[in-house]
PDB file of C-alpha atoms in Angstrom:
ATOM      1  CA  UNK A   1       2.395 -18.217 -14.111  1.00  0.00           C
ATOM      2  CA  UNK A   2       1.768 -21.484 -12.296  1.00  0.00           C
ATOM      3  CA  UNK A   3       4.921 -22.927 -10.782  1.00  0.00           C
ATOM      4  CA  UNK A   4       5.070 -26.676 -11.279  1.00  0.00           C
ATOM      5  CA  UNK A   5       6.632 -28.703  -8.445  1.00  0.00           C
ATOM      6  CA  UNK A   6       9.368 -29.824 -10.846  1.00  0.00           C
ATOM      7  CA  UNK A   7      10.058 -26.271 -12.025  1.00  0.00           C
ATOM      8  CA  UNK A   8       9.101 -27.184 -15.604  1.00  0.00           C
ATOM      9  CA  UNK A   9       7.181 -24.823 -17.860  1.00  0.00           C
ATOM     10  CA  UNK A  10       3.577 -25.856 -18.699  1.00  0.00           C
ATOM     11  CA  UNK A  11       4.588 -27.284 -22.087  1.00  0.00           C
ATOM     12  CA  UNK A  12       7.828 -28.936 -20.941  1.00  0.00           C
ATOM     13  CA  UNK A  13       7.959 -32.714 -20.705  1.00  0.00           C
ATOM     14  CA  UNK A  14      10.308 -34.560 -18.397  1.00  0.00           C
ATOM     15  CA  UNK A  15      13.715 -35.778 -19.563  1.00  0.00           C
ATOM     16  CA  UNK A  16      12.959 -38.777 -21.778  1.00  0.00           C
ATOM     17  CA  UNK A  17      15.421 -41.532 -22.672  1.00  0.00           C
ATOM     18  CA  UNK A  18      14.812 -44.616 -24.813  1.00  0.00           C
ATOM     19  CA  UNK A  19      17.661 -47.101 -24.337  1.00  0.00           C
ATOM     20  CA  UNK A  20      17.535 -50.097 -26.668  1.00  0.00           C
ATOM     21  CA  UNK A  21      19.244 -53.487 -26.556  1.00  0.00           C
ATOM     22  CA  UNK A  22      18.860 -53.782 -22.794  1.00  0.00           C
ATOM     23  CA  UNK A  23      17.753 -57.422 -22.937  1.00  0.00           C
ATOM     24  CA  UNK A  24      20.088 -59.791 -24.782  1.00  0.00           C
ATOM     25  CA  UNK A  25      17.434 -62.445 -25.404  1.00  0.00           C
ATOM     26  CA  UNK A  26      14.390 -60.499 -26.631  1.00  0.00           C
ATOM     27  CA  UNK A  27      14.080 -59.653 -30.321  1.00  0.00           C
ATOM     28  CA  UNK A  28      13.501 -56.034 -29.277  1.00  0.00           C
ATOM     29  CA  UNK A  29      13.862 -54.204 -25.966  1.00  0.00           C
ATOM     30  CA  UNK A  30      13.724 -50.686 -24.562  1.00  0.00           C
ATOM     31  CA  UNK A  31      14.287 -49.146 -21.157  1.00  0.00           C
ATOM     32  CA  UNK A  32      12.112 -46.050 -21.288  1.00  0.00           C
ATOM     33  CA  UNK A  33      12.453 -43.240 -18.755  1.00  0.00           C
ATOM     34  CA  UNK A  34      10.127 -40.284 -18.354  1.00  0.00           C
ATOM     35  CA  UNK A  35      11.880 -38.493 -15.524  1.00  0.00           C
ATOM     36  CA  UNK A  36      11.742 -40.862 -12.545  1.00  0.00           C
ATOM     37  CA  UNK A  37       9.257 -43.198 -14.237  1.00  0.00           C
ATOM     38  CA  UNK A  38      11.139 -46.170 -15.671  1.00  0.00           C
ATOM     39  CA  UNK A  39       9.663 -49.087 -17.623  1.00  0.00           C
ATOM     40  CA  UNK A  40      11.471 -52.088 -19.092  1.00  0.00           C
ATOM     41  CA  UNK A  41       9.792 -53.178 -22.332  1.00  0.00           C
ATOM     42  CA  UNK A  42      10.584 -56.312 -24.321  1.00  0.00           C
ATOM     43  CA  UNK A  43       9.164 -57.483 -27.649  1.00  0.00           C
ATOM     44  CA  UNK A  44       9.149 -61.229 -28.274  1.00  0.00           C
ATOM     45  CA  UNK A  45       8.256 -62.711 -31.664  1.00  0.00           C
ATOM     46  CA  UNK A  46       6.632 -66.121 -31.897  1.00  0.00           C
ATOM     47  CA  UNK A  47       6.141 -68.022 -35.152  1.00  0.00           C
ATOM     48  CA  UNK A  48       2.525 -68.766 -34.288  1.00  0.00           C
ATOM     49  CA  UNK A  49      -0.699 -66.929 -33.561  1.00  0.00           C
ATOM     50  CA  UNK A  50      -3.529 -67.514 -31.074  1.00  0.00           C
ATOM     51  CA  UNK A  51      -5.798 -70.404 -32.026  1.00  0.00           C
ATOM     52  CA  UNK A  52      -8.623 -68.149 -33.112  1.00  0.00           C
ATOM     53  CA  UNK A  53      -6.340 -66.511 -35.704  1.00  0.00           C
ATOM     54  CA  UNK A  54      -4.916 -69.630 -37.333  1.00  0.00           C
ATOM     55  CA  UNK A  55      -5.174 -69.826 -41.133  1.00  0.00           C
ATOM     56  CA  UNK A  56      -6.207 -66.176 -41.414  1.00  0.00           C
ATOM     57  CA  UNK A  57      -2.939 -65.055 -42.979  1.00  0.00           C
ATOM     58  CA  UNK A  58      -2.633 -62.371 -40.309  1.00  0.00           C
ATOM     59  CA  UNK A  59      -0.448 -61.828 -37.288  1.00  0.00           C
ATOM     60  CA  UNK A  60      -1.217 -60.391 -33.873  1.00  0.00           C
ATOM     61  CA  UNK A  61       0.249 -57.967 -31.354  1.00  0.00           C
ATOM     62  CA  UNK A  62      -0.627 -58.181 -27.684  1.00  0.00           C
ATOM     63  CA  UNK A  63       0.758 -56.743 -24.457  1.00  0.00           C
ATOM     64  CA  UNK A  64       1.169 -57.481 -20.780  1.00  0.00           C
ATOM     65  CA  UNK A  65       1.836 -54.862 -18.102  1.00  0.00           C
ATOM     66  CA  UNK A  66       2.876 -55.080 -14.484  1.00  0.00           C
ATOM     67  CA  UNK A  67       4.480 -53.121 -11.677  1.00  0.00           C
ATOM     68  CA  UNK A  68       7.371 -54.500  -9.662  1.00  0.00           C
ATOM     69  CA  UNK A  69       6.710 -54.598  -5.895  1.00  0.00           C
ATOM     70  CA  UNK A  70       8.874 -51.557  -5.070  1.00  0.00           C
ATOM     71  CA  UNK A  71       7.975 -49.466  -8.101  1.00  0.00           C
ATOM     72  CA  UNK A  72       6.120 -47.168  -5.677  1.00  0.00           C
ATOM     73  CA  UNK A  73       6.731 -45.598  -2.265  1.00  0.00           C
ATOM     74  CA  UNK A  74       5.450 -48.675  -0.450  1.00  0.00           C
ATOM     75  CA  UNK A  75       5.822 -52.291  -1.498  1.00  0.00           C
ATOM     76  CA  UNK A  76       2.910 -53.599  -3.500  1.00  0.00           C
ATOM     77  CA  UNK A  77       1.981 -57.249  -3.537  1.00  0.00           C
ATOM     78  CA  UNK A  78       2.734 -59.125  -6.756  1.00  0.00           C
ATOM     79  CA  UNK A  79      -0.481 -59.768  -8.614  1.00  0.00           C
ATOM     80  CA  UNK A  80       0.687 -63.329  -9.266  1.00  0.00           C
ATOM     81  CA  UNK A  81       0.719 -63.857  -5.505  1.00  0.00           C
ATOM     82  CA  UNK A  82      -2.851 -62.594  -5.313  1.00  0.00           C
ATOM     83  CA  UNK A  83      -3.864 -65.026  -8.034  1.00  0.00           C
ATOM     84  CA  UNK A  84      -5.433 -62.441 -10.335  1.00  0.00           C
ATOM     85  CA  UNK A  85      -4.729 -59.221 -12.182  1.00  0.00           C
ATOM     86  CA  UNK A  86      -6.315 -55.974 -11.072  1.00  0.00           C
ATOM     87  CA  UNK A  87      -8.803 -54.207 -13.298  1.00  0.00           C
ATOM     88  CA  UNK A  88      -6.271 -51.397 -13.734  1.00  0.00           C
ATOM     89  CA  UNK A  89      -3.626 -53.791 -15.021  1.00  0.00           C
ATOM     90  CA  UNK A  90      -6.015 -55.396 -17.490  1.00  0.00           C
ATOM     91  CA  UNK A  91      -7.188 -52.020 -18.770  1.00  0.00           C
ATOM     92  CA  UNK A  92      -3.637 -50.733 -19.277  1.00  0.00           C
ATOM     93  CA  UNK A  93      -2.343 -53.773 -21.129  1.00  0.00           C
ATOM     94  CA  UNK A  94      -5.350 -53.712 -23.451  1.00  0.00           C
ATOM     95  CA  UNK A  95      -4.625 -50.046 -24.147  1.00  0.00           C
ATOM     96  CA  UNK A  96      -1.003 -50.829 -25.002  1.00  0.00           C
ATOM     97  CA  UNK A  97      -2.053 -53.609 -27.357  1.00  0.00           C
ATOM     98  CA  UNK A  98      -4.670 -51.434 -29.104  1.00  0.00           C
ATOM     99  CA  UNK A  99      -2.159 -48.631 -29.516  1.00  0.00           C
ATOM    100  CA  UNK A 100       0.412 -50.845 -31.235  1.00  0.00           C
ATOM    101  CA  UNK A 101      -2.103 -52.636 -33.467  1.00  0.00           C
ATOM    102  CA  UNK A 102      -3.259 -49.246 -34.737  1.00  0.00           C
ATOM    103  CA  UNK A 103       0.068 -48.742 -36.527  1.00  0.00           C
ATOM    104  CA  UNK A 104       0.902 -52.203 -37.855  1.00  0.00           C
ATOM    105  CA  UNK A 105      -0.152 -54.125 -40.957  1.00  0.00           C
ATOM    106  CA  UNK A 106      -1.154 -57.477 -39.491  1.00  0.00           C
ATOM    107  CA  UNK A 107      -1.223 -59.139 -42.932  1.00  0.00           C
ATOM    108  CA  UNK A 108       2.357 -58.033 -43.629  1.00  0.00           C
ATOM    109  CA  UNK A 109       3.316 -59.487 -40.245  1.00  0.00           C
ATOM    110  CA  UNK A 110       2.183 -62.932 -41.409  1.00  0.00           C
ATOM    111  CA  UNK A 111       1.039 -65.634 -39.031  1.00  0.00           C
ATOM    112  CA  UNK A 112       3.326 -64.683 -36.188  1.00  0.00           C
ATOM    113  CA  UNK A 113       2.705 -62.906 -32.907  1.00  0.00           C
ATOM    114  CA  UNK A 114       4.533 -60.048 -31.203  1.00  0.00           C
ATOM    115  CA  UNK A 115       4.234 -60.177 -27.427  1.00  0.00           C
ATOM    116  CA  UNK A 116       5.037 -56.963 -25.575  1.00  0.00           C
ATOM    117  CA  UNK A 117       5.958 -57.101 -21.886  1.00  0.00           C
ATOM    118  CA  UNK A 118       5.996 -53.840 -19.937  1.00  0.00           C
ATOM    119  CA  UNK A 119       7.424 -54.028 -16.423  1.00  0.00           C
ATOM    120  CA  UNK A 120       7.359 -50.843 -14.365  1.00  0.00           C
ATOM    121  CA  UNK A 121      10.602 -50.588 -12.425  1.00  0.00           C
ATOM    122  CA  UNK A 122       9.838 -47.196 -10.882  1.00  0.00           C
ATOM    123  CA  UNK A 123       6.613 -45.208 -11.003  1.00  0.00           C
ATOM    124  CA  UNK A 124       6.324 -41.425 -10.838  1.00  0.00           C
ATOM    125  CA  UNK A 125       3.246 -40.856 -12.984  1.00  0.00           C
ATOM    126  CA  UNK A 126       2.561 -41.707 -16.612  1.00  0.00           C
ATOM    127  CA  UNK A 127       3.491 -45.391 -16.540  1.00  0.00           C
ATOM    128  CA  UNK A 128       0.972 -46.350 -19.227  1.00  0.00           C
ATOM    129  CA  UNK A 129       2.041 -43.581 -21.578  1.00  0.00           C
ATOM    130  CA  UNK A 130       5.720 -44.378 -21.061  1.00  0.00           C
ATOM    131  CA  UNK A 131       4.940 -48.046 -21.716  1.00  0.00           C
ATOM    132  CA  UNK A 132       3.254 -47.269 -25.042  1.00  0.00           C
ATOM    133  CA  UNK A 133       6.093 -44.996 -26.152  1.00  0.00           C
ATOM    134  CA  UNK A 134       8.744 -47.571 -25.270  1.00  0.00           C
ATOM    135  CA  UNK A 135       6.682 -50.476 -26.622  1.00  0.00           C
ATOM    136  CA  UNK A 136       6.684 -48.991 -30.114  1.00  0.00           C
ATOM    137  CA  UNK A 137      10.485 -48.763 -29.986  1.00  0.00           C
ATOM    138  CA  UNK A 138      10.813 -52.379 -28.828  1.00  0.00           C
ATOM    139  CA  UNK A 139       8.339 -53.617 -31.470  1.00  0.00           C
ATOM    140  CA  UNK A 140       9.882 -51.614 -34.309  1.00  0.00           C
ATOM    141  CA  UNK A 141      13.357 -52.820 -33.310  1.00  0.00           C
ATOM    142  CA  UNK A 142      12.221 -56.445 -33.273  1.00  0.00           C
ATOM    143  CA  UNK A 143      10.450 -56.274 -36.631  1.00  0.00           C
ATOM    144  CA  UNK A 144      13.272 -54.255 -38.177  1.00  0.00           C
ATOM    145  CA  UNK A 145      15.671 -57.003 -37.130  1.00  0.00           C
ATOM    146  CA  UNK A 146      13.448 -59.654 -38.730  1.00  0.00           C
ATOM    147  CA  UNK A 147      13.361 -57.665 -41.949  1.00  0.00           C
ATOM    148  CA  UNK A 148      17.151 -57.357 -41.941  1.00  0.00           C
ATOM    149  CA  UNK A 149      17.386 -61.123 -41.498  1.00  0.00           C
ATOM    150  CA  UNK A 150      15.014 -61.737 -44.417  1.00  0.00           C
ATOM    151  CA  UNK A 151      12.283 -63.260 -42.251  1.00  0.00           C
ATOM    152  CA  UNK A 152       9.936 -60.446 -43.271  1.00  0.00           C
ATOM    153  CA  UNK A 153       9.788 -59.337 -46.894  1.00  0.00           C
ATOM    154  CA  UNK A 154       8.129 -56.006 -46.053  1.00  0.00           C
ATOM    155  CA  UNK A 155       8.109 -53.757 -43.026  1.00  0.00           C
ATOM    156  CA  UNK A 156       4.719 -54.176 -41.288  1.00  0.00           C
ATOM    157  CA  UNK A 157       5.149 -50.939 -39.322  1.00  0.00           C
ATOM    158  CA  UNK A 158       2.761 -48.371 -40.826  1.00  0.00           C
ATOM    159  CA  UNK A 159       3.450 -45.444 -38.502  1.00  0.00           C
ATOM    160  CA  UNK A 160       4.721 -44.427 -35.107  1.00  0.00           C
ATOM    161  CA  UNK A 161       2.615 -44.254 -31.981  1.00  0.00           C
ATOM    162  CA  UNK A 162       3.480 -42.480 -28.733  1.00  0.00           C
ATOM    163  CA  UNK A 163       1.595 -41.320 -25.684  1.00  0.00           C
ATOM    164  CA  UNK A 164       1.764 -38.644 -23.025  1.00  0.00           C
ATOM    165  CA  UNK A 165      -0.309 -37.565 -20.039  1.00  0.00           C
ATOM    166  CA  UNK A 166      -1.529 -33.980 -19.852  1.00  0.00           C
ATOM    167  CA  UNK A 167      -3.737 -32.384 -17.239  1.00  0.00           C
ATOM    168  CA  UNK A 168      -4.997 -29.277 -15.515  1.00  0.00           C
ATOM    169  CA  UNK A 169      -2.811 -28.500 -12.510  1.00  0.00           C
ATOM    170  CA  UNK A 170      -3.464 -25.407 -10.390  1.00  0.00           C
ATOM    171  CA  UNK A 171      -5.920 -24.243 -13.083  1.00  0.00           C
ATOM    172  CA  UNK A 172      -3.247 -24.450 -15.799  1.00  0.00           C
ATOM    173  CA  UNK A 173      -3.041 -27.089 -18.564  1.00  0.00           C
ATOM    174  CA  UNK A 174       0.359 -28.797 -18.354  1.00  0.00           C
ATOM    175  CA  UNK A 175       2.182 -31.558 -20.228  1.00  0.00           C
ATOM    176  CA  UNK A 176       3.531 -34.843 -18.889  1.00  0.00           C
ATOM    177  CA  UNK A 177       2.267 -35.004 -15.313  1.00  0.00           C
ATOM    178  CA  UNK A 178       4.508 -36.509 -12.679  1.00  0.00           C
ATOM    179  CA  UNK A 179       2.989 -38.165  -9.624  1.00  0.00           C
ATOM    180  CA  UNK A 180       2.951 -35.020  -7.494  1.00  0.00           C
ATOM    181  CA  UNK A 181       0.947 -33.191 -10.153  1.00  0.00           C
ATOM    182  CA  UNK A 182      -1.228 -36.161 -11.119  1.00  0.00           C
ATOM    183  CA  UNK A 183      -2.295 -36.791  -7.518  1.00  0.00           C
ATOM    184  CA  UNK A 184      -3.623 -33.243  -7.124  1.00  0.00           C
ATOM    185  CA  UNK A 185      -4.678 -32.331 -10.682  1.00  0.00           C
ATOM    186  CA  UNK A 186      -8.129 -30.935 -11.349  1.00  0.00           C
ATOM    187  CA  UNK A 187      -8.279 -32.969 -14.559  1.00  0.00           C
ATOM    188  CA  UNK A 188      -5.978 -35.380 -16.320  1.00  0.00           C
ATOM    189  CA  UNK A 189      -5.832 -37.221 -19.603  1.00  0.00           C
ATOM    190  CA  UNK A 190      -3.788 -39.757 -21.520  1.00  0.00           C
ATOM    191  CA  UNK A 191      -3.301 -38.998 -25.212  1.00  0.00           C
ATOM    192  CA  UNK A 192      -2.224 -41.713 -27.663  1.00  0.00           C
ATOM    193  CA  UNK A 193      -1.304 -40.219 -31.039  1.00  0.00           C
ATOM    194  CA  UNK A 194       0.292 -41.413 -34.269  1.00  0.00           C
ATOM    195  CA  UNK A 195       3.036 -39.844 -36.330  1.00  0.00           C
ATOM    196  CA  UNK A 196       0.456 -39.013 -39.007  1.00  0.00           C
ATOM    197  CA  UNK A 197      -1.427 -36.920 -36.458  1.00  0.00           C
ATOM    198  CA  UNK A 198      -4.363 -39.269 -35.932  1.00  0.00           C
ATOM    199  CA  UNK A 199      -5.819 -40.154 -32.545  1.00  0.00           C
ATOM    200  CA  UNK A 200      -5.714 -43.727 -31.286  1.00  0.00           C
ATOM    201  CA  UNK A 201      -7.225 -43.019 -27.890  1.00  0.00           C
ATOM    202  CA  UNK A 202      -7.854 -40.210 -25.429  1.00  0.00           C
ATOM    203  CA  UNK A 203      -8.694 -40.919 -21.804  1.00  0.00           C
ATOM    204  CA  UNK A 204      -9.637 -37.646 -20.107  1.00  0.00           C
ATOM    205  CA  UNK A 205     -11.242 -37.252 -16.702  1.00  0.00           C
ATOM    206  CA  UNK A 206     -12.297 -34.395 -14.473  1.00  0.00           C
ATOM    207  CA  UNK A 207     -10.849 -35.371 -11.108  1.00  0.00           C
ATOM    208  CA  UNK A 208     -11.833 -32.427  -8.901  1.00  0.00           C
ATOM    209  CA  UNK A 209     -14.057 -30.534 -11.311  1.00  0.00           C
ATOM    210  CA  UNK A 210     -15.230 -30.546 -14.874  1.00  0.00           C
ATOM    211  CA  UNK A 211     -12.901 -29.026 -17.439  1.00  0.00           C
ATOM    212  CA  UNK A 212     -13.792 -26.653 -20.244  1.00  0.00           C
ATOM    213  CA  UNK A 213     -13.570 -27.134 -23.993  1.00  0.00           C
ATOM    214  CA  UNK A 214     -10.849 -24.479 -24.049  1.00  0.00           C
ATOM    215  CA  UNK A 215      -8.855 -26.405 -21.447  1.00  0.00           C
ATOM    216  CA  UNK A 216      -9.290 -29.639 -23.396  1.00  0.00           C
ATOM    217  CA  UNK A 217      -8.162 -27.967 -26.623  1.00  0.00           C
ATOM    218  CA  UNK A 218      -5.045 -26.723 -24.854  1.00  0.00           C
ATOM    219  CA  UNK A 219      -4.362 -30.186 -23.410  1.00  0.00           C
ATOM    220  CA  UNK A 220      -4.571 -31.636 -26.916  1.00  0.00           C
ATOM    221  CA  UNK A 221      -2.168 -28.996 -28.232  1.00  0.00           C
ATOM    222  CA  UNK A 222       0.289 -29.846 -25.452  1.00  0.00           C
ATOM    223  CA  UNK A 223      -0.029 -33.581 -26.180  1.00  0.00           C
ATOM    224  CA  UNK A 224       0.459 -33.056 -29.901  1.00  0.00           C
ATOM    225  CA  UNK A 225       3.652 -31.067 -29.340  1.00  0.00           C
ATOM    226  CA  UNK A 226       4.953 -33.521 -26.735  1.00  0.00           C
ATOM    227  CA  UNK A 227       4.366 -36.521 -29.004  1.00  0.00           C
ATOM    228  CA  UNK A 228       6.212 -34.738 -31.816  1.00  0.00           C
ATOM    229  CA  UNK A 229       9.240 -34.664 -29.512  1.00  0.00           C
ATOM    230  CA  UNK A 230       8.748 -38.321 -28.632  1.00  0.00           C
ATOM    231  CA  UNK A 231       8.542 -39.363 -32.292  1.00  0.00           C
ATOM    232  CA  UNK A 232      11.987 -37.877 -32.918  1.00  0.00           C
ATOM    233  CA  UNK A 233      13.420 -39.777 -29.946  1.00  0.00           C
ATOM    234  CA  UNK A 234      11.720 -43.013 -31.056  1.00  0.00           C
ATOM    235  CA  UNK A 235      13.181 -42.845 -34.563  1.00  0.00           C
ATOM    236  CA  UNK A 236      16.675 -42.215 -33.213  1.00  0.00           C
ATOM    237  CA  UNK A 237      16.352 -45.124 -30.769  1.00  0.00           C
ATOM    238  CA  UNK A 238      15.227 -47.613 -33.417  1.00  0.00           C
ATOM    239  CA  UNK A 239      17.943 -46.462 -35.807  1.00  0.00           C
ATOM    240  CA  UNK A 240      20.543 -47.042 -33.089  1.00  0.00           C
ATOM    241  CA  UNK A 241      19.095 -50.472 -32.269  1.00  0.00           C
ATOM    242  CA  UNK A 242      19.204 -51.684 -35.867  1.00  0.00           C
ATOM    243  CA  UNK A 243      22.755 -50.455 -36.345  1.00  0.00           C
ATOM    244  CA  UNK A 244      23.488 -52.500 -33.255  1.00  0.00           C
TER     245      UNK A 244
END
């Protein structure tokens, strides 16, 4: 059997925590940890929508993503200082937004916008998947609070969404890659799945070689099982947040 650097079994994800209520001002917040990867997520609700959505009777959910300068081994320059976002940043925040919109009824949300901010405090692989998993908790907490307060008459959340990275490391499909595995994996993928078992997005790439259909099928099985664990943790986190 392949020995993973962390000592985990092929199907074992890292220790995951979803701490809510970590920002006193945001309508919803979550500090999500996948092992050493830590992302602070906030959900802010605005009683307005982008101009192109006015008078449509629908709301909107969008996301921003960024990494703090010392989230990695060496200090990275703030993108604001560079005057523009990297292509990677833009791609990740669009993915987060798509993932959340896949499980929300925008009409039930009404003409208001949920803005998700994902700030990577510490990166050790899987920052985009951790962001998506924590973003759902922050969004569900925020909208649950609005429903409790009578601002929303119905819950616009249709389902859960979570994400996990899986890849082929040392010729073995494994779940939840950390940086050491991700940097030397033969193939890696990001799987975004819903509680109902549907697929929102799969990003899978052969890094050092192509991967077989059998390997892909195993990666999907690992992702499906990992997300089932994450869904349980998400529900518990939101329940705790709304009990507050």
